[in-house]
XYZ file of C-alpha atoms in Angstrom:
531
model
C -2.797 22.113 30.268
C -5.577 19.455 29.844
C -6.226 18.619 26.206
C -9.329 17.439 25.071
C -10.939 13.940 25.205
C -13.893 12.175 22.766
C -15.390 8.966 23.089
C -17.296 7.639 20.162
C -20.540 8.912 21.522
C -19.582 12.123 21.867
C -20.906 14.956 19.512
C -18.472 17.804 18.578
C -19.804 20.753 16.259
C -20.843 19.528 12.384
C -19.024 22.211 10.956
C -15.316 21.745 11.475
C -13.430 25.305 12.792
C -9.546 26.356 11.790
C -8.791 23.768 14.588
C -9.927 20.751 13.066
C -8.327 21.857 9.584
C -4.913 22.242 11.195
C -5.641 18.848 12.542
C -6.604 17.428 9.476
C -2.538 18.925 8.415
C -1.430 17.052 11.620
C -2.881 13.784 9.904
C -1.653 13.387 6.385
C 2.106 14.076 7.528
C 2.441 10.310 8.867
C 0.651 9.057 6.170
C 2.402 11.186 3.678
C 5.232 9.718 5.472
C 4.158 5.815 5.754
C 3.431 6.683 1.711
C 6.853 7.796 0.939
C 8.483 4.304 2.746
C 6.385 2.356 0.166
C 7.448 4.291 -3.109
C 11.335 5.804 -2.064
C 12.711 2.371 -1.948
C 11.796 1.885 -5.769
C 14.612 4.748 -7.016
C 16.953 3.326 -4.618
C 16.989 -0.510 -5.267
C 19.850 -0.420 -7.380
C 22.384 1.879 -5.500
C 21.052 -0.273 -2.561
C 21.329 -3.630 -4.755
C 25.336 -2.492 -5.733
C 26.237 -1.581 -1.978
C 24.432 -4.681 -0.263
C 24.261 -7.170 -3.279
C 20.987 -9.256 -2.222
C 20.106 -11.779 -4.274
C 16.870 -11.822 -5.885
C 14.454 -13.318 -3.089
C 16.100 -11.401 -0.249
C 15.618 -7.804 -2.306
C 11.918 -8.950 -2.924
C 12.031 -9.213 1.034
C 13.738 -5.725 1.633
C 10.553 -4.540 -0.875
C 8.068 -6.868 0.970
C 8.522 -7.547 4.696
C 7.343 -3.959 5.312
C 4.148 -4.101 3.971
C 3.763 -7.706 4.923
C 4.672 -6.449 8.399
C 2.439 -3.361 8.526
C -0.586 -5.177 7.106
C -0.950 -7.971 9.688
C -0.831 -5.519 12.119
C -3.169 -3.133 10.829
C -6.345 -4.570 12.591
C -4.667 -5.219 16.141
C -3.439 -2.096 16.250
C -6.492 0.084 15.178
C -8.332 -2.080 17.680
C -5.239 -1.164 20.361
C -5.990 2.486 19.656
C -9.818 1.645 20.243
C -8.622 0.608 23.654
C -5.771 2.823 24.730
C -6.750 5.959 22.924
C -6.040 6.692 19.202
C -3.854 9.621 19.755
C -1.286 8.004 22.571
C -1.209 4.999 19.652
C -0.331 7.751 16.584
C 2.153 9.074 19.180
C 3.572 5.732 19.764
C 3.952 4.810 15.882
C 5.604 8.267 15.464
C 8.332 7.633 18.017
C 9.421 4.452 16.997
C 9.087 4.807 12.889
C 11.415 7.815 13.630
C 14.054 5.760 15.464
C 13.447 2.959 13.192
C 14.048 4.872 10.049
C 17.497 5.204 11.742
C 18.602 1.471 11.894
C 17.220 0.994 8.620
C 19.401 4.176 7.283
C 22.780 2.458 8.795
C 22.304 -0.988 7.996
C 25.408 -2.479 6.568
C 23.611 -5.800 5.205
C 20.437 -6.684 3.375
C 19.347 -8.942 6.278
C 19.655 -6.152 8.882
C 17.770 -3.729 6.374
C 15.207 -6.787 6.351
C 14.523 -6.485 10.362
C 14.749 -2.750 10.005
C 12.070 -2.432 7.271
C 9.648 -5.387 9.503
C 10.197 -2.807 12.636
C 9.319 -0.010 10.435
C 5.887 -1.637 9.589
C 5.068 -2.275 13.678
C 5.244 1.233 13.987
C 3.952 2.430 10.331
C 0.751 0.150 11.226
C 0.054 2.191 14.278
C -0.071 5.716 12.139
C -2.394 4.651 9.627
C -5.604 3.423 11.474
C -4.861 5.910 14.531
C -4.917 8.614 11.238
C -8.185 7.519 9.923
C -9.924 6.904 12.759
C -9.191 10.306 14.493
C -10.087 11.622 11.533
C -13.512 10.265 11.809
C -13.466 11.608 15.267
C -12.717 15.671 14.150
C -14.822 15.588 10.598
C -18.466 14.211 11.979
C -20.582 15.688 9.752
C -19.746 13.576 6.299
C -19.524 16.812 3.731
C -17.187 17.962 5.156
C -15.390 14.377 5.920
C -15.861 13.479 2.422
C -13.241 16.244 1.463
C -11.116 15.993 4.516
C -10.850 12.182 3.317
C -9.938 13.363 -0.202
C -7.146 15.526 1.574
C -6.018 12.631 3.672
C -5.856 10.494 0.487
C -4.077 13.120 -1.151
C -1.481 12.883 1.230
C -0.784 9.507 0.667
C -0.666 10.129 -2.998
C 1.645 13.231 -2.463
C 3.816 10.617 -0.783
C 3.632 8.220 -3.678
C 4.500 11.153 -5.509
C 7.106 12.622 -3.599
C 9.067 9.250 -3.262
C 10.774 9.245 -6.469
C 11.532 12.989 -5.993
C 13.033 13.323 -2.775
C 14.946 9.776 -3.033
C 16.389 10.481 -6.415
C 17.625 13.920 -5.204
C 18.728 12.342 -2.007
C 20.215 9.730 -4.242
C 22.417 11.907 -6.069
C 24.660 13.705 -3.228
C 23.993 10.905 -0.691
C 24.342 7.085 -0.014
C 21.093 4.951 -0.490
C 20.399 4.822 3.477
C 19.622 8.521 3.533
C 16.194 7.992 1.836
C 15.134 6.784 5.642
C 16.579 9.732 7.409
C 14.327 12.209 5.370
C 11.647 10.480 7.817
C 13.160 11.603 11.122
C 12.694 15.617 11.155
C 9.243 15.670 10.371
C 8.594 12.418 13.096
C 10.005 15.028 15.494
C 8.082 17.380 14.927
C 4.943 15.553 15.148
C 5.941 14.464 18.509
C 5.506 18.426 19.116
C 2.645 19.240 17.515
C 0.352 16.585 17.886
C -0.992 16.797 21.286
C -1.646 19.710 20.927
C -4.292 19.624 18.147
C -5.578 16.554 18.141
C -8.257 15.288 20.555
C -8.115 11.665 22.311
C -10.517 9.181 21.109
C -11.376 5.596 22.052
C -13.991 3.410 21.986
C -15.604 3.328 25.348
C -16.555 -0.419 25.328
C -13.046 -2.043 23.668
C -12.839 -5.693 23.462
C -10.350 -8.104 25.050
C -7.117 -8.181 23.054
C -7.022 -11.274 20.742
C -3.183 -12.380 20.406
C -3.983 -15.753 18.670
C -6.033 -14.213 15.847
C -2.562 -12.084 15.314
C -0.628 -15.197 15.205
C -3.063 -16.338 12.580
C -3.461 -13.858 10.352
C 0.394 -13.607 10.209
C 0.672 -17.251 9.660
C -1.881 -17.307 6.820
C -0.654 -13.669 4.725
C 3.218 -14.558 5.251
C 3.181 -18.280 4.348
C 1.503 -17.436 0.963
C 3.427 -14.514 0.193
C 6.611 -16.733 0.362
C 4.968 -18.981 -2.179
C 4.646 -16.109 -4.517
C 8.604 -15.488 -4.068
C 9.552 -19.362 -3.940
C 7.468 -19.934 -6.928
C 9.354 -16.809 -8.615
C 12.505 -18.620 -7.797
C 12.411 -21.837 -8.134
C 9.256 -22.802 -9.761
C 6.462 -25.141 -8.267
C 8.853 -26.906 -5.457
C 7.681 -28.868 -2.537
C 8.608 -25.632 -0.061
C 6.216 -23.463 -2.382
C 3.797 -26.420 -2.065
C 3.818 -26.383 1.867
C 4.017 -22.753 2.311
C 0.610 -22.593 0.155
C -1.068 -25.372 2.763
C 0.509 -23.355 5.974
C -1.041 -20.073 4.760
C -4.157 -21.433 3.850
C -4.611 -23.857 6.725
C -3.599 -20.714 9.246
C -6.393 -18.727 7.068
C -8.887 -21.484 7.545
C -7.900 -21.436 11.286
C -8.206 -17.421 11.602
C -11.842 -18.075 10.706
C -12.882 -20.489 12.905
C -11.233 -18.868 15.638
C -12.704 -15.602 15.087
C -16.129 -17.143 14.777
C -15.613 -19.056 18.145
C -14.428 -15.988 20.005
C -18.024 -14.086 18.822
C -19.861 -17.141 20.190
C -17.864 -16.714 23.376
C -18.723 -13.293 23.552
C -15.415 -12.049 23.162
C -14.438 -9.521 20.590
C -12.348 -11.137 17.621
C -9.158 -9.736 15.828
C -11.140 -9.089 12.689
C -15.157 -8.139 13.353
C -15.955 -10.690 10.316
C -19.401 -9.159 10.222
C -18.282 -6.397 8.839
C -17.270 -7.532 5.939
C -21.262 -9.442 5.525
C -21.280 -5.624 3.933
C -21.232 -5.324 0.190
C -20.286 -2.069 -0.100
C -17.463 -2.290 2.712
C -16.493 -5.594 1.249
C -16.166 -4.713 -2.292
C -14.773 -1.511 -1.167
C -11.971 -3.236 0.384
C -11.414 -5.489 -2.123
C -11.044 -2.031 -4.755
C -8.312 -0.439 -2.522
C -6.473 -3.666 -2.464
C -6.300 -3.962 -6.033
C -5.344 0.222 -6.657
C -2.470 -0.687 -4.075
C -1.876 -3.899 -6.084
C -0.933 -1.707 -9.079
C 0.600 1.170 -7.542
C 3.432 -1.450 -6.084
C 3.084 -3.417 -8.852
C 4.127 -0.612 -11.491
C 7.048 0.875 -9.205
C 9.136 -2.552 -8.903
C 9.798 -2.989 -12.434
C 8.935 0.331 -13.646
C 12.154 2.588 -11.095
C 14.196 -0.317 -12.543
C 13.665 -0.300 -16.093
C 13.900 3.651 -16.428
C 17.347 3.729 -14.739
C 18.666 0.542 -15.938
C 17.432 -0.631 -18.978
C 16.879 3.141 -20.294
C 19.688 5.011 -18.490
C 17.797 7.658 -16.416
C 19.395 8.860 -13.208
C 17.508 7.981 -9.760
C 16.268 11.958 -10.180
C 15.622 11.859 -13.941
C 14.020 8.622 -12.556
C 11.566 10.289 -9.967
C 10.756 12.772 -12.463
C 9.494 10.950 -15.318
C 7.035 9.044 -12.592
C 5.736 12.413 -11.147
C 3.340 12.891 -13.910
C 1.532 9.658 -13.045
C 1.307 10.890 -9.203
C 0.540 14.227 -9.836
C -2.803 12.919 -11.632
C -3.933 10.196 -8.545
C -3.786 13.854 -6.541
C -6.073 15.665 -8.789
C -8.236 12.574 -9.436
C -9.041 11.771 -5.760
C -9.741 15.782 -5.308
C -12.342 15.296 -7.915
C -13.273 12.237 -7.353
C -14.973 14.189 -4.137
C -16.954 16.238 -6.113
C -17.906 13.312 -8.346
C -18.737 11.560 -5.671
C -22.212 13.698 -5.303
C -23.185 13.394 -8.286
C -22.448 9.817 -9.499
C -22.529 6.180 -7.526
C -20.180 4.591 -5.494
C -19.746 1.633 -8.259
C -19.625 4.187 -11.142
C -16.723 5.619 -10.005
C -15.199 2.537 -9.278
C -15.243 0.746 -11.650
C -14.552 3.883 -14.002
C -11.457 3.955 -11.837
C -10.131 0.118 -12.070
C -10.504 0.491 -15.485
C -7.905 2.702 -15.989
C -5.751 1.093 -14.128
C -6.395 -1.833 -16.246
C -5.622 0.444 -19.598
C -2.349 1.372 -18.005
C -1.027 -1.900 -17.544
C -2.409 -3.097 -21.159
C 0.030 0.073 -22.159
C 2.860 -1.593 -20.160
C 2.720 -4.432 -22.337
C 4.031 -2.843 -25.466
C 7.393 -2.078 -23.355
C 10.496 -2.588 -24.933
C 14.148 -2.278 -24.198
C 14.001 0.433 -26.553
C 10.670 2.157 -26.108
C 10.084 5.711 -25.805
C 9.779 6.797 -22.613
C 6.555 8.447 -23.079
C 4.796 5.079 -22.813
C 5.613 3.991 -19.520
C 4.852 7.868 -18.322
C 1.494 7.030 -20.016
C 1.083 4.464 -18.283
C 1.329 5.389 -14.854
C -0.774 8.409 -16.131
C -3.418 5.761 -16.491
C -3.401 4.126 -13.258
C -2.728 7.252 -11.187
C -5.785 8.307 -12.678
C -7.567 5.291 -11.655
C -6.306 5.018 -8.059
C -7.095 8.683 -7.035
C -10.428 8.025 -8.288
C -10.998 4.860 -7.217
C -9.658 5.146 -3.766
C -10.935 7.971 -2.313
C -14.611 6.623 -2.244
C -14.018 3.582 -1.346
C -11.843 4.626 1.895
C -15.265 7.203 2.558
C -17.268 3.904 1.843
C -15.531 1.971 4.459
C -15.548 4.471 6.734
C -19.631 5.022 6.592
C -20.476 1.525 6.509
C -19.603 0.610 9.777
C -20.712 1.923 13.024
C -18.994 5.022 15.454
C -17.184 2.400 17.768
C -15.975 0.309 15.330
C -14.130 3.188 13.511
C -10.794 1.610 14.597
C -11.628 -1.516 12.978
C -13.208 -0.504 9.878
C -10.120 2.223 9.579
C -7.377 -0.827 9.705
C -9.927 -3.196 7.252
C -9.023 -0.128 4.939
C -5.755 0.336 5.681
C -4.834 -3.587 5.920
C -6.413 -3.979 2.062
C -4.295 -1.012 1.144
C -1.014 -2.796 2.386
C -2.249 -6.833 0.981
C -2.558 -4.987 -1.970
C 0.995 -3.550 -1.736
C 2.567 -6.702 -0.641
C 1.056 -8.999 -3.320
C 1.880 -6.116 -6.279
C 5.155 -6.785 -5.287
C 5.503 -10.332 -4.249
C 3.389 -11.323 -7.322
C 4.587 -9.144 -9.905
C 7.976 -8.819 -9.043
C 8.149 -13.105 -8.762
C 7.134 -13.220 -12.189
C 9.268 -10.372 -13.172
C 11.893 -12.827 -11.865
C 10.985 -15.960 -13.199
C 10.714 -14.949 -16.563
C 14.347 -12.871 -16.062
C 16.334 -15.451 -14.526
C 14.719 -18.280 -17.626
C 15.523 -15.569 -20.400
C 18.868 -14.148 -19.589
C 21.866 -15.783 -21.449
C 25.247 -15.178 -19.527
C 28.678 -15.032 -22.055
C 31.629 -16.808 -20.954
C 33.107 -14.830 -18.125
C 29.780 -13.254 -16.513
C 29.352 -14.171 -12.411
C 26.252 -16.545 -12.068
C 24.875 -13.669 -9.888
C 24.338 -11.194 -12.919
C 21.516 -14.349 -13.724
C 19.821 -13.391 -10.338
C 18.572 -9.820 -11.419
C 18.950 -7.097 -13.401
C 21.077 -5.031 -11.271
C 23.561 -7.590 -10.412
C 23.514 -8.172 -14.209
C 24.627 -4.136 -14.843
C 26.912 -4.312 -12.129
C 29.079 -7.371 -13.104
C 29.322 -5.688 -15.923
C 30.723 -2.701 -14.760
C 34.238 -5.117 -14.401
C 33.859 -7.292 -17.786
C 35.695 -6.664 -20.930
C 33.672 -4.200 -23.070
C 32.600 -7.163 -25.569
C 31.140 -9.381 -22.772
C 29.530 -6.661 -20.336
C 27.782 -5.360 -23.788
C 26.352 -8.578 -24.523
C 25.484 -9.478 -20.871
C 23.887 -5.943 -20.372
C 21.537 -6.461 -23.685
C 20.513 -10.022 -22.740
C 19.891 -9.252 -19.113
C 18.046 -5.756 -20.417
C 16.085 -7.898 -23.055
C 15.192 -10.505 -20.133
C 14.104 -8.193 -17.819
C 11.820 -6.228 -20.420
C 10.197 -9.339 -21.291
C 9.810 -10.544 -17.860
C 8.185 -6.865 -17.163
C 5.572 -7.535 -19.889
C 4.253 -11.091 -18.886
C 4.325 -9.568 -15.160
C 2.091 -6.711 -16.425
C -0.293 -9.431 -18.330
C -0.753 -11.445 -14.630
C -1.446 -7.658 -13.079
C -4.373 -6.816 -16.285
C -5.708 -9.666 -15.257
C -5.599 -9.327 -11.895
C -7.110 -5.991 -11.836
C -10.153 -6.911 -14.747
C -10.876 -9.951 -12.538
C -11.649 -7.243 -9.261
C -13.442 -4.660 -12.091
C -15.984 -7.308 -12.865
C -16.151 -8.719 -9.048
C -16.178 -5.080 -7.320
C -18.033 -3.253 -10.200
C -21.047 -5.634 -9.758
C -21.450 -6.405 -6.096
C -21.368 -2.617 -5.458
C -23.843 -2.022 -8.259
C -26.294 -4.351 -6.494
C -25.421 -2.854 -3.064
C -26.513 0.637 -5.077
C -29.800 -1.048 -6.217
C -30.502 -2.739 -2.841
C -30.496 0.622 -1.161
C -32.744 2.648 -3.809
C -35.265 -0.346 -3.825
C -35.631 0.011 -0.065
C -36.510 4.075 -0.825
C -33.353 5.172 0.019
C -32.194 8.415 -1.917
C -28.501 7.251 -2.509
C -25.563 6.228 -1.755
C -24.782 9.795 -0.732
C -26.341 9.592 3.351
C -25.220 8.235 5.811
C -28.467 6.008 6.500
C -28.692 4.805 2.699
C -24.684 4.140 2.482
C -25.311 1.861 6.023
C -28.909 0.120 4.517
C -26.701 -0.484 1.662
C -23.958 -1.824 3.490
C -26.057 -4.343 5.296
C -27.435 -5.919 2.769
């Protein structure tokens, strides 16, 4: 039985039927899925620190090297579904993250976890644009995209959400690799279902594949997130040095190339003219930053409930749902809002709470009630759902029909910079601060100075007058480590406020001066966008 085919020029019914709803269902599973990867890990990092005892920059990497992975492969592979079709990509990327999530499940060292978690972001970055994009392709008429885009992002919150859950209660019948196998069943069954609801879509022009601007942008993202971790480390060494000059050379490089390849003729990795639009640029620049503090929250925040205040991996999970819970119910309104208010209202209504919560996280304590961390991830669940939602429909209707690959994996690719520096920044000064505060008694292994969970584990085989003083310095070290590392992320995220808030409010003003009636149609969001 044939199934059916779109190019970008085609023009399918405004009004979605049953059909494209149950396609829209098809759709959030992998990125409910892709979600889950970035949040289960946080519940499991120290059954997964005790059983594979990392030190501290190689269990930044087990956190990292998948969103590192997934986000320098975002663009080339929502420009490889352009090309090959966006539904044989998804079908691809659900395949191999379902095998993948295997390895990673068996692993029997932190380095082999490593290459599992890089494989799993190959395959994770061909789900997300293929999602988005065919998403464009069912929901044409924007109403009605709008709220399927709220539903999408609700299944990536759901995922956030769902994390903590499902690996804590995973977590206490099962070892720490089973968190990956959850991924498989589901995978399978998408390999069922999803031909047979979704349509093919590509663009009917794709450009020539561009494999050095993939070398480059991995060069210049990978390079400076090592800084971030050597810096954590070690401090300002020569190797931090370099790795700062490698990245940004190999940035300055990406540029150049891409602009040469446009002269050429040829297509580049990265249309770069896409981003001359304010209201996709800032947009991007938004989602980054809601990522930023997602990731950013859930590496110190899984840790500190289960190890500094005592809560299970499920008891974990379950004092973060709150915060989750709200990003669903604030992107679902955030649609409605959305017709009634402007783009840079919202956002920057949004960043600032996220801002608020991570003020709240600097009052923690190794004592505090737990109430004020759940408040806090109130806050910035609040902000992201918000926040995110319009900026992803933003992004989507500021660039043209046969760049909706592209413009689908700019979105996705902030998404996962954001998630890669939360961790990479936050967690390396998380570090820095832990390993210069912590004061090991006579008898503690040098390792218990590398991170908190070694710290609780040595401990575990001390006599009960040394493992109670090593537990309170390393708890005391690691609280005050999370508060400076929640300063650097309020500052992080007012910096983007101002930055995003007021580029988008010009973009607004640009649009109505030209006698445009909003950012609300498709011709004023693009007239915006241009500008």
């Amino acid at each position: 039985m044939s199934r059916p085919e779109l190019t970008d020029r085609a023009a399918p019914t405004a009004r979605p039927g049953p059909r494209a709803w149950l396609a829209l269902a098809v759709l959030a599973i992998p990125t409910l899925l892709v979600s889950i990867d970035n949040t289960v890990l946080g519940v499991a990092l120290p059954e997964l620190t005790a059983a594979l005892r990392p030190d501290a920059t190689t269990l930044l990497w087990v956190v990292d090297v998948y969103p590192l992975v997934l986000a320098g492969l975002l663009v080339t592979m929502g420009t490889l579904g352009d090309r090959i079709g966006r539904r044989r990509l998804l079908m691809i990327g659900v395949g191999g993250f379902g095998a993948v999530s295997l390895a990673a499940a068996f692993a029997t060292s932190a380095e082999q976890l490593v290459a599992a978690r890089a494989l799993l972001g190959v395959f994770g970055a061909m789900l997300m644009p293929a999602t988005l994009a065919l998403l464009r392709t069912v929901f044409v008429d924007r109403v009605h995209r709008r709220l399927a885009l709220a539903i999408w992002a609700t299944g990536f919150a759901a995922g956030a959400a769902l994390g903590p859950i499902a690996g804590g209660l995973l977590l206490e019948h099962f070892w720490w690799g089973s968190i990956f196998v959850m991924s498989v069943p589901p995978m399978a069954v998408l390999l069922v279902v999803a031909p047979l609801l979704l349509p093919e879509s590509r663009a009917e022009a794709p450009g020539r594949p561009d494999p050095v601007g993939v070398l480059l942008s991995l060069l210049a993202m990978g390079p400076l997130v090592l800084a971030i971790k050597l810096v954590g480390s070690g401090g300002l060494t020569p190797a931090a040095g370099l790795a700062v000059l490698v990245g940004a050379g190999s940035a300055v490089a990406f540029v150049l190339h891409s602009r040469r390849r446009v002269r050429n003729g040829l297509d580049p990795l990265i249309d770069l003219e896409l981003f001359a639009r304010p209201v996709l640029r800032y947009s991007a620049l938004a989602n980054a930053t809601t990522m930023f503090g997602l990731t950013g929250l859930l590496f110190f925040s899984a840790q500190y409930l289960q190890l500094v205040l005592g809560a299970s991996p499920l008891q974990a999970g379950l004092l973060l749902l709150p915060g989750f819970l709200v990003t669903t119910l604030a992107g679902l309104l955030a649609a409605r809002l959305a017709r009634r208010y402007p783009l840079h209202g919202l956002v920057t209504t949004g960043l600032a709470l996220v801002l608020a919560g991570f003020v709240a996280c600097l009052f923690l304590r190794a004592d505090s009630a737990v109430a004020l961390l759940m408040s806090a991830a109130v806050l910035i669940g609040a902000g992201i759902g918000l926040s995110e939602t319009v900026t992803n429909d933003a992004i989507l209707a500021a660039a043209p029909p046969e760049k909706a690959g592209a413009a689908s994996a700019v979105s996705e690719t902030a998404y996962e910079i954001g998630a890669v520096l939360g961790t990479a920044l936050v967690g390396g000064v998380l570090s820095a601060v832990y390993r210069a505060g912590v004061v090991l008694p006579d008898g503690a292994p040098a390792a218990a100075g590398e991170t908190l969970g070694a710290a609780v584990g040595a401990a575990a085989d001390l006599p009960a007058g040394v493992a109670d003083a090593l537990t309170a310095s390393a708890q005391e070290a690691f609280v005050a480590g999370a508060d400076v590392a929640a300063g650097v992320a309020a500052v992080v995220v007012a910096v983007v406020l101002v930055t995003a808030g007021l580029g988008l409010r010009r973009a607004h003003r640009t649009v109505l001066a030209a006698g445009a009636t909003g950012l609300d149609g498709d011709a004023a969001r693009r007239s915006g966008a241009h500008r």
